[in-house]
Amino acid sequence: MAHIPDGVLTMPVLLGGGAVSAAGTWMGLRQIGPERMPQVAVLSAVFFVASLVHLPAGLASVHLLLNGLMGVVLGMAAYPAIMVALLLQAVLFGFGGLAVLGVNAANMAVPALLAGWLFRRLRRPGDFSRRTALAAGSAGGGAVAATALLVAGSLALSGQDFLPALTVVAATAAPVMVVETVFTAAAIGLLARVRPELLDGQP
Amino acid sequence: MMRLPAALLVLALSAGPALAHKLKLFAQAEGMDLVGTAYFAGGGKAAGLDGRVAAADGSPVATFRTDADGAFRVAAGRRQDHLLTVDSADGHAATARVAAADLPDTLPSGGMVSPAGDAALDAALARQLRPLREQIDALENRTRLGDVIGGVGFIFGLFGIAAWMAARKEKRG
């Protein structure tokens, strides 16, 4: 769903996505200190691998995105992490193209940043109860929904009809959204209990 | 923190031959028709997709729709290079090319010279070889475990270099 191949989008969309992603990656890189580097690397690798686990769903097979989880844990640093993983997916597996890398990165990383922001708004600092898990769940599910909207939007800007594209994209995104809401809630809930300092050490 | 990604990694690697979420199109000439299948690399058939056939210069020749198995059959009409495209409307597209030389020379051609051949034999051979060619096509697009591990290693290496640079800067500063 989220990996658009080369040759589908038009040039203005490609340039726009590229510009957003260049800025996002640069801003994200400035946020990564030496002590956070391993965390970014681990989540980048998880994101890279998550796209290879496929679940059959309706017309196509779907895979987890985990961009909500990335945004919640990494904040701004999620952008370069997603960028690196997407670049390798494109080079090694042909998931998405190289020319559309910027658009694909923006479609996944911008929702990640929004999810991180939403999580920090919904959750009170120092709170490690169920509220944290609920906030994480909404961030995870919301990120998938936002990615679906952005993918349909990129297709629409390239001349495809928005509503049919959104219908197909949403049909594949809906099961991912459910799974990802549960997964992100469980993952962050666990993190809040065993390593709470990772959540409150955010900039 | 590390336990969860590790568990996910194990899950991913144990998924057997990982399925790629990528639309693929296979097409070849069979008699006077172009036949083939649309599928998602490593897995499911792409049913009910609209496809287009175009000549080498891009002019449209025909349209088709894949059946429940992702298969299609469309008449070639002329002996020329054909470019086939399928589009799943959600941002997946794939193309395949069928060369003029694969079509029988009984079809009207655009000035192509071809060796004389037995059309019936050609068609029978094409039918026999099709499963094999489809299999090779699918195999080529399968995600390999080595690529996955290589990619993960690449990511850690990249961030390792970045951490090294950052540490050097900090030591100096």
Short mmCIF file of C-alpha atoms in Angstrom, two decimals:
data_model
loop_
_atom_site.label_atom_id
_atom_site.label_comp_id
_atom_site.label_asym_id
_atom_site.label_seq_id
_atom_site.Cartn_x
_atom_site.Cartn_y
_atom_site.Cartn_z
CA MET A 1 0.00 0.00 0.00
CA ALA A 2 2.51 2.54 1.12
CA HIS A 3 5.41 1.77 -1.17
CA ILE A 4 4.62 3.53 -4.44
CA PRO A 5 6.78 2.30 -7.34
CA ASP A 6 8.52 4.44 -9.93
CA GLY A 7 6.51 5.67 -12.88
CA VAL A 8 3.18 6.20 -11.09
CA LEU A 9 3.57 9.74 -9.75
CA THR A 10 4.15 12.94 -11.68
CA MET A 11 7.21 15.16 -11.44
CA PRO A 12 5.79 17.96 -9.21
CA VAL A 13 4.68 15.36 -6.64
CA LEU A 14 8.13 13.72 -6.72
CA LEU A 15 9.89 17.06 -6.25
CA GLY A 16 7.53 18.10 -3.44
CA GLY A 17 8.01 14.82 -1.57
CA GLY A 18 11.77 15.02 -2.09
CA ALA A 19 11.94 18.53 -0.65
CA VAL A 20 9.86 17.61 2.42
CA SER A 21 11.96 14.52 3.04
CA ALA A 22 15.29 16.31 2.62
CA ALA A 23 14.23 18.88 5.22
CA GLY A 24 12.78 16.24 7.56
CA THR A 25 15.86 14.05 7.37
CA TRP A 26 18.18 16.96 8.04
CA MET A 27 16.13 18.14 11.03
CA GLY A 28 15.92 14.60 12.36
CA LEU A 29 19.65 14.01 12.06
CA ARG A 30 20.32 17.07 14.22
CA GLN A 31 18.29 15.46 17.02
CA ILE A 32 20.34 12.29 17.22
CA GLY A 33 23.06 12.41 19.84
CA PRO A 34 25.61 9.61 20.19
CA GLU A 35 23.71 7.98 23.06
CA ARG A 36 20.48 7.76 21.03
CA MET A 37 22.14 6.36 17.93
CA PRO A 38 21.69 2.65 18.84
CA GLN A 39 17.99 3.18 19.54
CA VAL A 40 17.47 4.83 16.16
CA ALA A 41 19.41 2.03 14.46
CA VAL A 42 17.36 -0.71 16.14
CA LEU A 43 14.04 0.88 15.21
CA SER A 44 15.21 1.55 11.68
CA ALA A 45 16.06 -2.15 11.35
CA VAL A 46 12.68 -3.12 12.83
CA PHE A 47 10.88 -0.90 10.33
CA PHE A 48 12.97 -2.38 7.51
CA VAL A 49 12.06 -5.94 8.51
CA ALA A 50 8.41 -5.26 9.40
CA SER A 51 7.59 -4.56 5.75
CA LEU A 52 8.65 -8.11 4.88
CA VAL A 53 6.14 -9.83 7.17
CA HIS A 54 3.06 -10.20 5.03
CA LEU A 55 -0.48 -10.93 6.04
CA PRO A 56 -3.05 -11.81 3.38
CA ALA A 57 -5.92 -9.29 3.36
CA GLY A 58 -8.54 -8.92 0.69
CA LEU A 59 -7.26 -7.88 -2.71
CA ALA A 60 -3.60 -7.73 -1.74
CA SER A 61 -1.25 -8.75 1.03
CA VAL A 62 -0.53 -6.17 3.69
CA HIS A 63 2.33 -5.58 6.05
CA LEU A 64 2.83 -3.62 9.25
CA LEU A 65 4.18 -0.12 8.91
CA LEU A 66 5.17 0.63 12.52
CA ASN A 67 5.60 4.31 11.67
CA GLY A 68 3.47 5.26 14.67
CA LEU A 69 5.76 3.30 16.98
CA MET A 70 8.80 4.99 15.42
CA GLY A 71 7.32 8.45 15.98
CA VAL A 72 6.35 7.69 19.59
CA VAL A 73 9.78 6.36 20.54
CA LEU A 74 12.07 8.44 18.34
CA GLY A 75 10.26 11.74 17.82
CA MET A 76 11.91 13.79 15.09
CA ALA A 77 14.67 11.18 14.71
CA ALA A 78 12.05 8.86 13.16
CA TYR A 79 12.50 10.66 9.84
CA PRO A 80 16.11 9.62 9.08
CA ALA A 81 15.41 6.15 10.51
CA ILE A 82 12.50 5.64 8.08
CA MET A 83 14.51 7.18 5.23
CA VAL A 84 17.39 4.71 5.64
CA ALA A 85 15.07 1.70 5.91
CA LEU A 86 13.08 2.75 2.84
CA LEU A 87 16.23 3.31 0.81
CA LEU A 88 17.40 -0.22 1.57
CA GLN A 89 13.96 -1.71 0.85
CA ALA A 90 13.98 0.00 -2.54
CA VAL A 91 17.54 -1.08 -3.39
CA LEU A 92 17.36 -4.66 -2.10
CA PHE A 93 13.74 -5.67 -2.72
CA GLY A 94 12.35 -3.16 -5.19
CA PHE A 95 9.71 -2.02 -2.66
CA GLY A 96 8.92 1.41 -4.04
CA GLY A 97 11.26 3.13 -6.43
CA LEU A 98 14.33 5.29 -5.95
CA ALA A 99 12.83 8.34 -7.67
CA VAL A 100 9.76 8.21 -5.41
CA LEU A 101 11.83 7.65 -2.26
CA GLY A 102 11.15 11.19 -1.06
CA VAL A 103 7.38 10.84 -1.48
CA ASN A 104 7.29 7.41 0.15
CA ALA A 105 9.42 8.64 3.05
CA ALA A 106 7.16 11.67 3.52
CA ASN A 107 4.02 9.49 3.37
CA MET A 108 5.34 7.36 6.23
CA ALA A 109 7.53 9.71 8.26
CA VAL A 110 5.21 12.74 8.45
CA PRO A 111 2.47 10.57 10.08
CA ALA A 112 5.20 9.19 12.37
CA LEU A 113 6.03 12.71 13.57
CA LEU A 114 2.32 13.49 14.00
CA ALA A 115 1.89 10.27 15.98
CA GLY A 116 4.78 11.22 18.24
CA TRP A 117 3.25 14.65 18.82
CA LEU A 118 -0.19 13.15 19.50
CA PHE A 119 1.28 10.65 21.96
CA ARG A 120 3.03 13.37 23.93
CA ARG A 121 -0.18 15.44 23.98
CA LEU A 122 -2.40 12.60 25.20
CA ARG A 123 -0.02 11.29 27.81
CA ARG A 124 0.99 12.99 31.05
CA PRO A 125 4.75 12.94 31.73
CA GLY A 126 5.63 10.46 34.43
CA ASP A 127 2.48 8.44 33.81
CA PHE A 128 3.05 4.78 33.09
CA SER A 129 -0.44 3.39 33.46
CA ARG A 130 -3.03 2.26 30.98
CA ARG A 131 -3.37 5.83 29.75
CA THR A 132 0.08 5.60 28.18
CA ALA A 133 -0.82 2.43 26.31
CA LEU A 134 -4.07 3.99 25.07
CA ALA A 135 -2.25 7.09 23.87
CA ALA A 136 0.28 4.89 22.06
CA GLY A 137 -2.51 2.83 20.47
CA SER A 138 -4.23 5.90 19.06
CA ALA A 139 -0.90 7.20 17.81
CA GLY A 140 -0.13 3.88 16.09
CA GLY A 141 -3.54 3.55 14.44
CA GLY A 142 -3.67 7.22 13.55
CA ALA A 143 -0.30 7.06 11.82
CA VAL A 144 -1.53 4.27 9.52
CA ALA A 145 -4.70 6.22 8.70
CA ALA A 146 -2.65 9.34 7.95
CA THR A 147 -0.31 7.34 5.71
CA ALA A 148 -3.29 5.95 3.77
CA LEU A 149 -4.61 9.49 3.30
CA LEU A 150 -1.22 10.75 2.12
CA VAL A 151 -0.77 7.83 -0.31
CA ALA A 152 -4.21 8.45 -1.82
CA GLY A 153 -3.38 12.16 -1.89
CA SER A 154 -0.10 11.57 -3.76
CA LEU A 155 -1.96 9.44 -6.31
CA ALA A 156 -4.69 12.06 -6.66
CA LEU A 157 -2.15 14.85 -7.22
CA SER A 158 -0.67 12.69 -9.98
CA GLY A 159 -3.96 12.58 -11.83
CA GLN A 160 -5.72 9.52 -10.43
CA ASP A 161 -9.19 9.96 -8.99
CA PHE A 162 -8.92 10.58 -5.27
CA LEU A 163 -11.99 8.72 -4.00
CA PRO A 164 -11.45 5.40 -5.82
CA ALA A 165 -7.77 5.46 -4.87
CA LEU A 166 -8.66 6.23 -1.26
CA THR A 167 -11.20 3.38 -1.22
CA VAL A 168 -8.64 0.82 -2.36
CA VAL A 169 -5.90 2.19 -0.11
CA ALA A 170 -8.25 2.36 2.88
CA ALA A 171 -9.44 -1.21 2.30
CA THR A 172 -5.88 -2.49 2.63
CA ALA A 173 -5.04 -0.04 5.41
CA ALA A 174 -7.99 -0.90 7.68
CA PRO A 175 -6.66 -4.30 8.88
CA VAL A 176 -3.18 -2.83 9.30
CA MET A 177 -4.64 -0.05 11.39
CA VAL A 178 -6.33 -2.49 13.77
CA VAL A 179 -3.23 -4.64 14.18
CA GLU A 180 -0.97 -1.66 14.56
CA THR A 181 -3.18 0.01 17.20
CA VAL A 182 -2.94 -3.13 19.34
CA PHE A 183 0.75 -3.66 18.61
CA THR A 184 1.82 -0.09 19.38
CA ALA A 185 -0.27 -0.05 22.58
CA ALA A 186 1.28 -3.34 23.71
CA ALA A 187 4.83 -2.32 22.78
CA ILE A 188 4.72 1.09 24.44
CA GLY A 189 2.79 -0.31 27.41
CA LEU A 190 5.61 -2.81 27.93
CA LEU A 191 8.23 -0.13 27.47
CA ALA A 192 6.50 2.11 30.03
CA ARG A 193 6.64 -0.66 32.60
CA VAL A 194 10.18 -1.97 32.05
CA ARG A 195 12.09 1.05 30.75
CA PRO A 196 10.06 4.17 31.52
CA GLU A 197 13.12 6.42 31.18
CA LEU A 198 13.11 5.77 27.42
CA LEU A 199 9.72 7.47 27.10
CA ASP A 200 10.41 10.45 29.35
CA GLY A 201 13.87 11.12 28.04
CA GLN A 202 12.36 12.57 24.89
CA PRO A 203 13.18 16.07 23.72
CA MET B 1 13.71 -2.31 24.84
CA MET B 2 15.79 -4.74 22.82
CA ARG B 3 13.55 -7.71 23.54
CA LEU B 4 10.63 -6.55 21.41
CA PRO B 5 12.53 -5.73 18.20
CA ALA B 6 14.44 -8.98 18.63
CA ALA B 7 11.18 -10.92 18.88
CA LEU B 8 9.86 -9.16 15.80
CA LEU B 9 13.07 -9.92 13.92
CA VAL B 10 12.75 -13.61 14.75
CA LEU B 11 9.11 -13.53 13.65
CA ALA B 12 10.06 -11.90 10.36
CA LEU B 13 12.86 -14.32 9.61
CA SER B 14 10.75 -17.36 10.48
CA ALA B 15 8.07 -16.32 7.98
CA GLY B 16 9.67 -18.64 5.47
CA PRO B 17 10.26 -17.14 2.09
CA ALA B 18 9.18 -13.62 2.87
CA LEU B 19 6.43 -12.32 0.64
CA ALA B 20 7.09 -9.11 -1.18
CA HIS B 21 4.32 -6.57 -1.43
CA LYS B 22 4.98 -5.74 -5.03
CA LEU B 23 2.80 -6.16 -8.09
CA LYS B 24 4.34 -8.21 -10.89
CA LEU B 25 3.20 -8.94 -14.41
CA PHE B 26 4.22 -11.94 -16.47
CA ALA B 27 3.32 -12.14 -20.16
CA GLN B 28 4.31 -14.17 -23.19
CA ALA B 29 3.07 -14.97 -26.67
CA GLU B 30 1.03 -18.13 -27.14
CA GLY B 31 -0.14 -18.63 -30.71
CA MET B 32 -1.75 -15.38 -31.78
CA ASP B 33 -2.56 -14.34 -28.23
CA LEU B 34 -0.73 -12.63 -25.43
CA VAL B 35 -1.24 -14.59 -22.22
CA GLY B 36 0.06 -14.07 -18.72
CA THR B 37 -0.67 -13.49 -15.05
CA ALA B 38 -0.52 -10.59 -12.62
CA TYR B 39 0.56 -11.46 -9.10
CA PHE B 40 2.10 -10.06 -5.96
CA ALA B 41 5.73 -11.08 -5.83
CA GLY B 42 6.15 -14.18 -3.70
CA GLY B 43 2.44 -14.69 -3.14
CA GLY B 44 -1.17 -13.92 -4.00
CA LYS B 45 -2.75 -13.60 -7.40
CA ALA B 46 -3.83 -10.13 -8.48
CA ALA B 47 -7.46 -10.69 -9.51
CA GLY B 48 -9.76 -8.21 -11.23
CA LEU B 49 -7.11 -5.69 -12.27
CA ASP B 50 -7.45 -3.59 -15.41
CA GLY B 51 -4.60 -3.81 -17.88
CA ARG B 52 -3.57 -2.13 -21.09
CA VAL B 53 -1.67 -3.40 -24.11
CA ALA B 54 0.30 -0.85 -26.09
CA ALA B 55 2.55 -1.00 -29.15
CA ALA B 56 6.24 -0.18 -28.81
CA ASP B 57 5.54 3.45 -29.72
CA GLY B 58 2.98 3.73 -26.91
CA SER B 59 -0.18 3.67 -29.03
CA PRO B 60 -2.94 1.65 -27.33
CA VAL B 61 -3.76 -1.77 -28.79
CA ALA B 62 -6.19 -3.42 -26.37
CA THR B 63 -7.35 -3.59 -22.78
CA PHE B 64 -7.92 -6.62 -20.56
CA ARG B 65 -9.01 -7.57 -17.06
CA THR B 66 -7.40 -10.29 -14.96
CA ASP B 67 -9.62 -13.18 -13.81
CA ALA B 68 -9.84 -14.75 -10.35
CA ASP B 69 -6.40 -16.35 -10.79
CA GLY B 70 -4.84 -13.13 -12.01
CA ALA B 71 -4.61 -14.61 -15.52
CA PHE B 72 -5.52 -12.92 -18.80
CA ARG B 73 -5.52 -13.60 -22.52
CA VAL B 74 -5.71 -10.95 -25.21
CA ALA B 75 -5.38 -11.19 -29.01
CA ALA B 76 -2.18 -9.71 -30.41
CA GLY B 77 -3.56 -8.59 -33.78
CA ARG B 78 -0.25 -7.52 -35.27
CA ARG B 79 3.27 -8.89 -35.17
CA GLN B 80 5.01 -6.13 -33.22
CA ASP B 81 6.54 -5.45 -29.81
CA HIS B 82 3.85 -5.20 -27.13
CA LEU B 83 4.08 -3.44 -23.82
CA LEU B 84 1.58 -4.65 -21.20
CA THR B 85 0.72 -2.66 -18.08
CA VAL B 86 -1.48 -3.44 -15.06
CA ASP B 87 -2.48 -0.91 -12.42
CA SER B 88 -4.13 -1.70 -9.08
CA ALA B 89 -5.35 1.90 -8.48
CA ASP B 90 -3.70 2.02 -5.05
CA GLY B 91 -0.28 2.92 -6.34
CA HIS B 92 0.94 -0.44 -7.61
CA ALA B 93 1.77 -0.87 -11.27
CA ALA B 94 3.76 -3.37 -13.28
CA THR B 95 4.80 -3.76 -16.90
CA ALA B 96 5.88 -6.63 -19.12
CA ARG B 97 7.18 -6.70 -22.68
CA VAL B 98 6.47 -9.30 -25.37
CA ALA B 99 8.85 -9.15 -28.34
CA ALA B 100 7.57 -9.29 -31.91
CA ALA B 101 9.84 -12.26 -32.59
CA ASP B 102 7.78 -14.38 -30.15
CA LEU B 103 4.60 -13.95 -32.21
CA PRO B 104 3.89 -16.17 -35.23
CA ASP B 105 4.80 -14.76 -38.63
CA THR B 106 1.30 -15.42 -39.93
CA LEU B 107 0.25 -12.19 -38.27
CA PRO B 108 0.50 -8.97 -40.28
CA SER B 109 3.78 -7.37 -39.31
CA GLY B 110 5.36 -3.94 -39.46
CA GLY B 111 8.07 -4.93 -41.94
CA MET B 112 9.61 -7.60 -39.71
CA VAL B 113 11.52 -10.42 -41.33
CA SER B 114 11.17 -13.71 -39.52
CA PRO B 115 12.46 -17.23 -39.94
CA ALA B 116 9.90 -19.65 -41.31
CA GLY B 117 8.51 -21.83 -38.52
CA ASP B 118 5.83 -24.28 -37.66
CA ALA B 119 3.13 -22.23 -35.97
CA ALA B 120 1.55 -25.24 -34.26
CA LEU B 121 4.90 -26.34 -32.84
CA ASP B 122 5.66 -22.82 -31.66
CA ALA B 123 2.32 -22.58 -29.88
CA ALA B 124 2.73 -26.00 -28.26
CA LEU B 125 6.23 -25.13 -27.07
CA ALA B 126 5.08 -21.80 -25.68
CA ARG B 127 2.31 -23.57 -23.76
CA GLN B 128 4.74 -26.12 -22.36
CA LEU B 129 7.37 -23.60 -21.36
CA ARG B 130 5.00 -21.12 -19.77
CA PRO B 131 4.88 -22.65 -16.26
CA LEU B 132 8.66 -22.77 -16.24
CA ARG B 133 9.04 -19.18 -17.36
CA GLU B 134 6.48 -18.07 -14.79
CA GLN B 135 8.37 -19.90 -12.08
CA ILE B 136 11.69 -18.30 -13.01
CA ASP B 137 10.02 -14.91 -13.10
CA ALA B 138 8.57 -15.43 -9.62
CA LEU B 139 11.83 -16.83 -8.26
CA GLU B 140 13.73 -13.78 -9.41
CA ASN B 141 11.48 -11.56 -7.34
CA ARG B 142 11.46 -13.56 -4.15
CA THR B 143 12.84 -11.83 -1.10
CA ARG B 144 15.90 -13.70 0.01
CA LEU B 145 16.93 -14.19 3.63
CA GLY B 146 20.46 -13.09 2.74
CA ASP B 147 19.15 -9.75 1.47
CA VAL B 148 17.16 -9.22 4.67
CA ILE B 149 20.14 -9.90 6.91
CA GLY B 150 22.36 -7.83 4.66
CA GLY B 151 19.95 -4.91 4.90
CA VAL B 152 19.77 -5.10 8.70
CA GLY B 153 23.56 -5.25 8.84
CA PHE B 154 23.80 -2.26 6.54
CA ILE B 155 21.52 -0.23 8.81
CA PHE B 156 23.55 -1.01 11.91
CA GLY B 157 26.78 -0.30 10.06
CA LEU B 158 25.49 3.06 8.85
CA PHE B 159 24.37 4.15 12.30
CA GLY B 160 27.58 2.72 13.76
CA ILE B 161 29.60 5.04 11.52
CA ALA B 162 27.37 7.94 12.52
CA ALA B 163 27.85 7.12 16.22
CA TRP B 164 31.59 6.92 15.69
CA MET B 165 31.69 10.32 14.02
CA ALA B 166 29.52 11.83 16.74
CA ALA B 167 31.72 10.36 19.47
CA ARG B 168 34.86 11.75 17.82
CA LYS B 169 33.31 15.18 17.62
CA GLU B 170 32.30 15.05 21.27
CA LYS B 171 35.78 13.99 22.40
CA ARG B 172 37.35 16.91 20.58
CA GLY B 173 34.76 19.47 21.64
#
